mmCIF file of C-alpha atoms in Angstrom:
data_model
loop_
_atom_site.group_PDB
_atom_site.id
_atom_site.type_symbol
_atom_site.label_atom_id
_atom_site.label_comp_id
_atom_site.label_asym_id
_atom_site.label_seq_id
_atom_site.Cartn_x
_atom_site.Cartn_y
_atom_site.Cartn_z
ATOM 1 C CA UNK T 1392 -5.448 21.351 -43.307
ATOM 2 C CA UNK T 1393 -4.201 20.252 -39.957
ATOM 3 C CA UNK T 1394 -6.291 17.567 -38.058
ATOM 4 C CA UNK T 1395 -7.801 18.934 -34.432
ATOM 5 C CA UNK T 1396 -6.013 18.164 -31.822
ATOM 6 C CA UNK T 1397 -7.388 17.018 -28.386
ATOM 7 C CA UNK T 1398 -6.266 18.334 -24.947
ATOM 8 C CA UNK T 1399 -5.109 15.510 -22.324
ATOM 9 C CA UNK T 1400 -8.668 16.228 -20.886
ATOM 10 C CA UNK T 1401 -10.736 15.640 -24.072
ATOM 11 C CA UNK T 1402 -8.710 12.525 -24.385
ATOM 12 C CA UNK T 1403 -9.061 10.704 -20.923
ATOM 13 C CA UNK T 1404 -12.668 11.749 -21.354
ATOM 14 C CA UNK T 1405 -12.921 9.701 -25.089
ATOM 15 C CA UNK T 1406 -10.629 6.455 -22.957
ATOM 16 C CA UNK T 1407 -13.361 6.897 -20.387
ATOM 17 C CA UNK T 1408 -16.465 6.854 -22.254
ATOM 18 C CA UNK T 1409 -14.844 4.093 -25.123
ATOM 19 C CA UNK T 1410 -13.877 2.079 -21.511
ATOM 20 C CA UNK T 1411 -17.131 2.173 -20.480
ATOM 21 C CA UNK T 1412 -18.826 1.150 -23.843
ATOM 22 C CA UNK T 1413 -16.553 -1.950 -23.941
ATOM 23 C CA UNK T 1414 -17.701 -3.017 -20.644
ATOM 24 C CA UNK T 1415 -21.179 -2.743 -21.476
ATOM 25 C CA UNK T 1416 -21.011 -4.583 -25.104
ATOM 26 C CA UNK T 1417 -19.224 -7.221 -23.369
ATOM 27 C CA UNK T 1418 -22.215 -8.271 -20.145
ATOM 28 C CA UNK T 1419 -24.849 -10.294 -21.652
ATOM 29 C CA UNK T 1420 -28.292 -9.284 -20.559
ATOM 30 C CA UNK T 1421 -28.548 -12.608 -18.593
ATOM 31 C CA UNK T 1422 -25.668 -11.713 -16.262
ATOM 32 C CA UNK T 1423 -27.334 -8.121 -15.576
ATOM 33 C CA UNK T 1424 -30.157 -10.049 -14.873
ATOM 34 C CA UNK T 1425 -32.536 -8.841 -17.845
ATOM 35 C CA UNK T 1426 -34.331 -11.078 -19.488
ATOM 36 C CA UNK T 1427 -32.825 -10.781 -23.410
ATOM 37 C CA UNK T 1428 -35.810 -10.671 -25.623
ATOM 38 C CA UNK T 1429 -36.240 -11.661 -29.275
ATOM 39 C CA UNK T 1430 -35.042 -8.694 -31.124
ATOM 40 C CA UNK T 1431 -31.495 -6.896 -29.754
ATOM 41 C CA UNK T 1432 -29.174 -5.173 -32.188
ATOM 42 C CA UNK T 1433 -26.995 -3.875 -29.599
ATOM 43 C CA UNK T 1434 -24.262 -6.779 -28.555
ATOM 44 C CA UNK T 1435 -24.657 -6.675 -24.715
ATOM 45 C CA UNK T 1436 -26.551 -4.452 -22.779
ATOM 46 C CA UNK T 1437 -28.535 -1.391 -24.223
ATOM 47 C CA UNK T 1438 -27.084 2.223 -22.612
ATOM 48 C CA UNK T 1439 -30.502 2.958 -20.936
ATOM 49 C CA UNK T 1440 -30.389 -0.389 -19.388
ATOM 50 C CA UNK T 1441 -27.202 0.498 -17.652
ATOM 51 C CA UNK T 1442 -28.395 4.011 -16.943
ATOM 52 C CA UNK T 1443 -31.193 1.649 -15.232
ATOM 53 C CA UNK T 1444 -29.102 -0.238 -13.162
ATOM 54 C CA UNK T 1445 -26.871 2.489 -11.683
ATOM 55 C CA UNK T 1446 -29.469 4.666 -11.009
ATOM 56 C CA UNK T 1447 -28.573 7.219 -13.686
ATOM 57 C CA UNK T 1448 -30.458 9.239 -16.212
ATOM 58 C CA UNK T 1449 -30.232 8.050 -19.819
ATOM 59 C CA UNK T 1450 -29.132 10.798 -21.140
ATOM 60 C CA UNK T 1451 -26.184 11.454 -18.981
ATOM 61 C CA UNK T 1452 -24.893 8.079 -19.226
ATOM 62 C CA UNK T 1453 -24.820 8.580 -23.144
ATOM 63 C CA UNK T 1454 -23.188 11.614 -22.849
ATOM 64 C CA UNK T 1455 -20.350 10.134 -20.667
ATOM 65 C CA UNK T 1456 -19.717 7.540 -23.048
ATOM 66 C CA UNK T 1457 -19.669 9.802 -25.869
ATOM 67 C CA UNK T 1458 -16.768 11.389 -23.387
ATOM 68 C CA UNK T 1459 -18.414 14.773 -23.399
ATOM 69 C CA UNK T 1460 -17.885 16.883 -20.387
ATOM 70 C CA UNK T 1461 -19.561 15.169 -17.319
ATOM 71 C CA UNK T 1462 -17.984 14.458 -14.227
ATOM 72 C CA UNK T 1463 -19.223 11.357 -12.257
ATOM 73 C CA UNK T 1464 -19.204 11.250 -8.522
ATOM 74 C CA UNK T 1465 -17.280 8.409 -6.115
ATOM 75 C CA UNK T 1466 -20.691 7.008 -5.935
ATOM 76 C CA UNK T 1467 -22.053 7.308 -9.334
ATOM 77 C CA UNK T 1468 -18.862 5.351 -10.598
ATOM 78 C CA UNK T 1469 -19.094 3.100 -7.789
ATOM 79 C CA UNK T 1470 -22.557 2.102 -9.145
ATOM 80 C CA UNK T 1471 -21.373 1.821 -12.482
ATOM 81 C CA UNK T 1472 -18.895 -0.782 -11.766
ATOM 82 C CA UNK T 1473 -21.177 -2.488 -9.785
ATOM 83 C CA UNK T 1474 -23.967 -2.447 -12.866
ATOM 84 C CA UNK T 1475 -21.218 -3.269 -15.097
ATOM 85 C CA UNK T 1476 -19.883 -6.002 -13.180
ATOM 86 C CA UNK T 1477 -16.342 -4.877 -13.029
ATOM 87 C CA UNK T 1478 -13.360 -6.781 -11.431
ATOM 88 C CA UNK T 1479 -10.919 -5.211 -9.371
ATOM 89 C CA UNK T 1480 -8.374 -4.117 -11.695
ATOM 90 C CA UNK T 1481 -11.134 -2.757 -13.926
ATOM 91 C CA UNK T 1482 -12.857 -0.592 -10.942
ATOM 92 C CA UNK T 1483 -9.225 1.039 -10.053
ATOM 93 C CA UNK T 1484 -8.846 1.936 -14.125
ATOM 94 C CA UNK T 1485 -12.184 3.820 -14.333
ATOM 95 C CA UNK T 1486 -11.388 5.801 -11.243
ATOM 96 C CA UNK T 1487 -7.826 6.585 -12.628
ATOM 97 C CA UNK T 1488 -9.650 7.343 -16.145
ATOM 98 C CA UNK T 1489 -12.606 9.241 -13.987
ATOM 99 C CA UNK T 1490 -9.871 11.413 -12.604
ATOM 100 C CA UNK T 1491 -11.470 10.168 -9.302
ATOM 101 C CA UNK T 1492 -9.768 8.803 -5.745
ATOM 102 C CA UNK T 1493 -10.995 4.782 -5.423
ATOM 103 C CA UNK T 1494 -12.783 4.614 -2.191
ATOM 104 C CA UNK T 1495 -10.263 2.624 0.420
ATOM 105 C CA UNK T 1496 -11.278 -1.081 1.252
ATOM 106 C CA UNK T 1497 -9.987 -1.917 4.664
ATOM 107 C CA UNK T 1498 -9.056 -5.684 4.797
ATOM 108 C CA UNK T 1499 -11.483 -7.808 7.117
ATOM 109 C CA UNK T 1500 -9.143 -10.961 6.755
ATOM 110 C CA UNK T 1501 -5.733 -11.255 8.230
ATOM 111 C CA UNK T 1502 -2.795 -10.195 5.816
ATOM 112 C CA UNK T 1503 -0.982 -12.957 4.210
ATOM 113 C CA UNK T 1504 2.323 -12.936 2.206
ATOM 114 C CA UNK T 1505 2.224 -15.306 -1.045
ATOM 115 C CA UNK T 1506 4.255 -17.445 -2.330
ATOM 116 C CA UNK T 1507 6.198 -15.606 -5.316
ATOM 117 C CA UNK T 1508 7.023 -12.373 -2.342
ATOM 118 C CA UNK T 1509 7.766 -14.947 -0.312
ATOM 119 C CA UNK T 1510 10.430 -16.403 -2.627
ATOM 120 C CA UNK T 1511 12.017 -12.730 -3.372
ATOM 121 C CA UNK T 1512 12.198 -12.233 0.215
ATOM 122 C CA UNK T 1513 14.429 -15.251 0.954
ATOM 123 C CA UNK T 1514 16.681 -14.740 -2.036
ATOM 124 C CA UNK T 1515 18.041 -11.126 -0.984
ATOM 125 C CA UNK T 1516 20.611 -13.260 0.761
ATOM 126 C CA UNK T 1517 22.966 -10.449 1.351
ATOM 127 C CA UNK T 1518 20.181 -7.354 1.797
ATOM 128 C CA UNK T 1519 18.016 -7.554 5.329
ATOM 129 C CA UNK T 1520 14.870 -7.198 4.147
ATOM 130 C CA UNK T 1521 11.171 -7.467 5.479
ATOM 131 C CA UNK T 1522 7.542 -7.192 4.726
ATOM 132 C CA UNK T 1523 5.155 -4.990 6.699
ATOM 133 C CA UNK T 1524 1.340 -4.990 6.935
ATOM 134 C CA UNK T 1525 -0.844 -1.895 6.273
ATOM 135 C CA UNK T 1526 -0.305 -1.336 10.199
ATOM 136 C CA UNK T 1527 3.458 -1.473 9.687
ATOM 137 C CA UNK T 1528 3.586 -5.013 11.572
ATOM 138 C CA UNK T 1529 6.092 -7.503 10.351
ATOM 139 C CA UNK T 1530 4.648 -10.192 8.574
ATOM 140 C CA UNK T 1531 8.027 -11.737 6.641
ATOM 141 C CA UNK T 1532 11.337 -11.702 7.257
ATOM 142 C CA UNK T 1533 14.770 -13.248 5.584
ATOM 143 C CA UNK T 1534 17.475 -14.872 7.694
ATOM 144 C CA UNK T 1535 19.602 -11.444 7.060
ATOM 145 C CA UNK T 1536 17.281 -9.457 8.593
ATOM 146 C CA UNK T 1537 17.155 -11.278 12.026
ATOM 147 C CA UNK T 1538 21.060 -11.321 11.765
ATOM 148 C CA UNK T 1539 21.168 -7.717 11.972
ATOM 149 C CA UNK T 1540 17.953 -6.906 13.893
ATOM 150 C CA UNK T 1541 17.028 -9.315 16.131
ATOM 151 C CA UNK T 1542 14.732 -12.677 15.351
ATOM 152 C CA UNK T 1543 11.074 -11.031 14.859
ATOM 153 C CA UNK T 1544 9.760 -14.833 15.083
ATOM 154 C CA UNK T 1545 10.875 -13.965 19.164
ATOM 155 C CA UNK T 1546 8.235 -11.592 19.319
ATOM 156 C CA UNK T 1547 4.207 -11.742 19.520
ATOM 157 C CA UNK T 1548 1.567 -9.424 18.321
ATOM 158 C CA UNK T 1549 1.877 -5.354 18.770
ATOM 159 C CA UNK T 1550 5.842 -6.262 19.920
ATOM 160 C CA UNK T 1551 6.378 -7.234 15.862
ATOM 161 C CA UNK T 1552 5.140 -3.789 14.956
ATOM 162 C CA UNK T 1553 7.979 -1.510 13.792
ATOM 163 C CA UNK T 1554 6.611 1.441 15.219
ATOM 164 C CA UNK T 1555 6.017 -0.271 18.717
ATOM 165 C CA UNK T 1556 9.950 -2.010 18.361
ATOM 166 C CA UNK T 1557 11.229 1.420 17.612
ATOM 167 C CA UNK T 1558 9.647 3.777 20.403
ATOM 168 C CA UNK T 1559 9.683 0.579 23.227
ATOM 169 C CA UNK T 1560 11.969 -2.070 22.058
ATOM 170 C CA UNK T 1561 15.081 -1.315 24.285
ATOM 171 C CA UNK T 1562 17.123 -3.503 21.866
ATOM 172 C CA UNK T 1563 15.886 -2.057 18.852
ATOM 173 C CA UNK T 1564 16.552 1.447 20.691
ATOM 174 C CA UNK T 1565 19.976 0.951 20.936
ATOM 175 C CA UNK T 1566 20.865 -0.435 18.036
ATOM 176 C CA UNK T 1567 20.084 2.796 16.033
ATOM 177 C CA UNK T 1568 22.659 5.173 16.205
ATOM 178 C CA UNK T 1569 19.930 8.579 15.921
ATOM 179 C CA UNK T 1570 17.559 6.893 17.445
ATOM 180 C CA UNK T 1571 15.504 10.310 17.949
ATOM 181 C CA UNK T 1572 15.970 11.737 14.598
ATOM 182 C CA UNK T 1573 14.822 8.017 13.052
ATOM 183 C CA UNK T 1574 12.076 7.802 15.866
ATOM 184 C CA UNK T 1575 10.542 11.568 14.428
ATOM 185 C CA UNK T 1576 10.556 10.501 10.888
ATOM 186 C CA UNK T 1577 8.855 7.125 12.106
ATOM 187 C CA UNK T 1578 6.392 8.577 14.093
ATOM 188 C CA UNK T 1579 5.998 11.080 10.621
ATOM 189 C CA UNK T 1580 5.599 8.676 8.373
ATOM 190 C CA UNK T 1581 3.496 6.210 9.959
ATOM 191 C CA UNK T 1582 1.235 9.141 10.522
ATOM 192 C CA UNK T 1583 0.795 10.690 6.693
ATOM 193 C CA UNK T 1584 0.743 6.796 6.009
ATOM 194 C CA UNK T 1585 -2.026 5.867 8.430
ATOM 195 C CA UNK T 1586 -4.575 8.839 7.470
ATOM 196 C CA UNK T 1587 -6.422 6.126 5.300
ATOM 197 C CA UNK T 1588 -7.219 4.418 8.249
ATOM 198 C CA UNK T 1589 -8.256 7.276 10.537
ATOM 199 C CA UNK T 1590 -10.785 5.604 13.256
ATOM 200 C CA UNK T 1591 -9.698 2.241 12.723
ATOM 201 C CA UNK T 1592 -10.339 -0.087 15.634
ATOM 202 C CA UNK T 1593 -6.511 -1.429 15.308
ATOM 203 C CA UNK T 1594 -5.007 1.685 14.399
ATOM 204 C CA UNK T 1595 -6.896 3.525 17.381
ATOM 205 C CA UNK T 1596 -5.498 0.795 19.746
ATOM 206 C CA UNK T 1597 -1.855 0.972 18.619
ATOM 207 C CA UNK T 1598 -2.048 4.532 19.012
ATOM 208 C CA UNK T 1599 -3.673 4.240 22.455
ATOM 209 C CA UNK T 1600 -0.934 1.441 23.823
ATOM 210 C CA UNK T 1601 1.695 4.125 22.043
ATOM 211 C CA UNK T 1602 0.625 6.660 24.436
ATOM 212 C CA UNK T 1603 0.665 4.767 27.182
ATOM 213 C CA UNK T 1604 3.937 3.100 26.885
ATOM 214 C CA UNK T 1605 6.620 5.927 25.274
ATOM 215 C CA UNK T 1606 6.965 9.333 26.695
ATOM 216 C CA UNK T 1607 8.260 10.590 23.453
ATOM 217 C CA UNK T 1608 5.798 9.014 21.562
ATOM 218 C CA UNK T 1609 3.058 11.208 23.620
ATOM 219 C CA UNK T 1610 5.096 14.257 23.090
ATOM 220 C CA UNK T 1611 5.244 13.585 19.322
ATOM 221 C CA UNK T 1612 2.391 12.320 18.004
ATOM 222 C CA UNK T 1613 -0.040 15.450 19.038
ATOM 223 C CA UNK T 1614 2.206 17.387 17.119
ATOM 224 C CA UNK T 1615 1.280 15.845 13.950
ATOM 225 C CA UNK T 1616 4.172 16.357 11.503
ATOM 226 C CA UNK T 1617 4.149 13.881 8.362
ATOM 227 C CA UNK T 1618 6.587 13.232 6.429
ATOM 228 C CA UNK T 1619 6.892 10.606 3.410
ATOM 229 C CA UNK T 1620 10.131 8.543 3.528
ATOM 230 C CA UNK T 1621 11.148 5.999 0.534
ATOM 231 C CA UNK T 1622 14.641 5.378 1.168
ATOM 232 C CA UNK T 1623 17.558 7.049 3.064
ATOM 233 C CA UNK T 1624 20.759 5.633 5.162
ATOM 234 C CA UNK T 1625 20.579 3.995 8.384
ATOM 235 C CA UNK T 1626 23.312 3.821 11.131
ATOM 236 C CA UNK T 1627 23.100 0.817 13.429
ATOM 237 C CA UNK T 1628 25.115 -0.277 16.608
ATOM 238 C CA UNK T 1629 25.388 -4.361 16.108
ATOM 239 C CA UNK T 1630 25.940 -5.494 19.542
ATOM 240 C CA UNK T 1631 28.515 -8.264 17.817
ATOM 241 C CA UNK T 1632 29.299 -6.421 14.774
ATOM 242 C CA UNK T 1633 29.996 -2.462 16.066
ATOM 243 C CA UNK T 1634 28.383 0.192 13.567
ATOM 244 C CA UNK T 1635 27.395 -0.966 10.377
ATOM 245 C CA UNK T 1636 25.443 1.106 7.564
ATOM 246 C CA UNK T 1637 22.437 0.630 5.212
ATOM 247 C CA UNK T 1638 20.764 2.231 2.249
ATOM 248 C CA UNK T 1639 17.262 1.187 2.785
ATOM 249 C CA UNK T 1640 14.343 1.613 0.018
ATOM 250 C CA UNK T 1641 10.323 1.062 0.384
ATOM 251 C CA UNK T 1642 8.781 -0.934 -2.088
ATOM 252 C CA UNK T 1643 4.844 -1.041 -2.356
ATOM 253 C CA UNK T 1644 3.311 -4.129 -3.458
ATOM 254 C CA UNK T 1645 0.927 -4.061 -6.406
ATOM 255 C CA UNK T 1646 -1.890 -6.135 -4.940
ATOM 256 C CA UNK T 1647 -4.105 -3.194 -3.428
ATOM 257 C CA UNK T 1648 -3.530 -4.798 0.297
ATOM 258 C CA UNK T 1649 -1.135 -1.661 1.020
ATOM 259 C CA UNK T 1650 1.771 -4.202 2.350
ATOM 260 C CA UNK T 1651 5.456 -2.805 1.527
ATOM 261 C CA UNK T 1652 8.801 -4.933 0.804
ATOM 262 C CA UNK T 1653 11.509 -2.891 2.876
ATOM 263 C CA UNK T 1654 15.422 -3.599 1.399
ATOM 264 C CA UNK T 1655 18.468 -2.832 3.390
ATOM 265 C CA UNK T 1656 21.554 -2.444 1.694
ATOM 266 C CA UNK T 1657 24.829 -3.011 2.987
ATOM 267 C CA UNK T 1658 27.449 0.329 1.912
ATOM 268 C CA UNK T 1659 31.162 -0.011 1.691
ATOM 269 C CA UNK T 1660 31.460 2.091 5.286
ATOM 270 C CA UNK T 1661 32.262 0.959 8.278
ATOM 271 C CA UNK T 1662 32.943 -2.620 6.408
ATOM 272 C CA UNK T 1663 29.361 -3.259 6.684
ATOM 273 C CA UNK T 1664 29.281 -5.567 3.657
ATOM 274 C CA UNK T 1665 32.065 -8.044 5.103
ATOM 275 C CA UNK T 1666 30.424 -7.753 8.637
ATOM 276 C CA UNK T 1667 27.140 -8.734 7.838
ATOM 277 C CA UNK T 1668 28.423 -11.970 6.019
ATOM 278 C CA UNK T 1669 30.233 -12.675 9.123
ATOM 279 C CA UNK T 1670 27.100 -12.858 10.963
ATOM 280 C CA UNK T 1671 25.091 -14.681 8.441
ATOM 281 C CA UNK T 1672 27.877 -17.026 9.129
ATOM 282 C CA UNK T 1673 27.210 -17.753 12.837
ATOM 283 C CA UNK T 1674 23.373 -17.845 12.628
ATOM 284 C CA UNK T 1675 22.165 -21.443 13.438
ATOM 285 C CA UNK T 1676 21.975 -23.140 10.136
ATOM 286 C CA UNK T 1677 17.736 -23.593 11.074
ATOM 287 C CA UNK T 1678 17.929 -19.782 10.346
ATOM 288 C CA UNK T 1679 19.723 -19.547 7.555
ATOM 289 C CA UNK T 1680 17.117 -20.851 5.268
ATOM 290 C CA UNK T 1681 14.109 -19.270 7.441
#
């Protein structure tokens, strides 16, 4: 006899509904806020006491757990992990699990870059590199970056955003070589990036000054091409070091704040490799270590 087999469905179902029974038989009545009783056979809470608390129907809940074929809502599993008590990383595995989209949290605080990305940043000695905010503004920097691009500590709010240094920087202009084919996928990707954020107070405002201040950038952005870039090559025009070339590569960071580690690496052509140590050499030694 061969033993039944289970579809990729059936099984995410069965992680889902042994997930959520783990949760529960771990909260203690008293942190659900139920007083415990005398008698309780079940270790944590009872399934028709979380049913309770999100708002559910009994039955349902069971039959989710027992991973039958239900299929919660954004909401419904929103209320779960609020009745369950779930921390962050636990929320984002029952949506994954749920085969459901985790509502977007849009940060109230200012963006910060830690320590430890901090510490990667600074040791890419020989690979420009940067971090940029959900909004694409530049938050971090290493010394080889402002070597080849210009010191962003020079420059103050909306002027440190890339797409705002790229459409009305006139030295970031001319240092790329296609500056209208890189300005299009820009303008692309900072569009298919951004749709999170539709209606965003600081998104809206960006976009307005945009408008305002770039001709092309009013031509463009109407059109509303997107476009998802990663990596590619880059062509720049050092005014000190002549053309120089770089594989770059976009690196998310795992912390759900949606800030991304961009690496540029020096290639072979043009002698970019032995030109940007040359001008690591004559930044003010201040910089160096920045």
């Amino acid at each position: 006899m061969t033993s039944p087999t289970h579809s990729p469905e059936d099984s995410r179902r069965r992680e889902l509904g042994a997930f959520l029974r783990s949760r529960r038989e771990r909260l203690s009545p008293q942190a659900a806020g139920i007083a415990a009783g005398a008698r309780r056979r079940t270790p944590g809470l009872r399934r028709e006491e979380v049913a309770m608390i999100a708002g559910v129907g009994t039955t349902w809940y069971t039959w989710l757990e027992q991973g039958r074929d239900v299929r919660p809502s954004v909401e419904v599993l929103t209320a779960l992990c609020e009745a369950l008590r779930l921390d962050a990383a636990e929320k984002r595995h029952l949506f994954i699990l749920a085969g459901r989209q985790q509502p977007e949290r849009r940060a109230a605080t200012p963006e910060k870059v830690d320590g430890p990305l901090l510490h990667m940043l600074q040791s890419l000695v020989m690979q420009p590199a940067y971090v940029v905010g959900r909004r694409w503004d530049v938050l971090a920097w290493n010394p080889a970056a402002a070597a080849v691009f210009g010191d962003y500590g020079l420059l103050e709010g909306d002027a440190r955003n890339i797409v705002h240094m790229v459409f009305t920087n006139p030295h970031h202009r001319r240092l790329l070589l296609d500056w209208e084919g890189l300005a299009r996928a820009v303008i692309a990707s900072f569009r298919a990036e951004s749709a999170k954020y539709v209606g965003d107070p600081d998104f809206e405002r960006l976009i307005a000054l945009m408008t305002r201040s770039s001709p092309e950038f009013r031509a463009w952005w109407p059109r509303r091409d997107v476009v998802r870039n990663l990596s590619g090559v880059k062509h720049i025009r050092h005014p000190s070091a002549g053309s120089m070339s770089f594989e770059h590569m976009s690196f998310s960071i795992d912390d759900g704040s949606d800030m991304r580690l961009i690496v540029y690496t020096p290639l072979a052509e043009q002698n970019s490799i032995a030109k940007l140590e040359k001008l690591l050499e004559t930044l003010p030694a201040e910089r160096r270590t920045a």
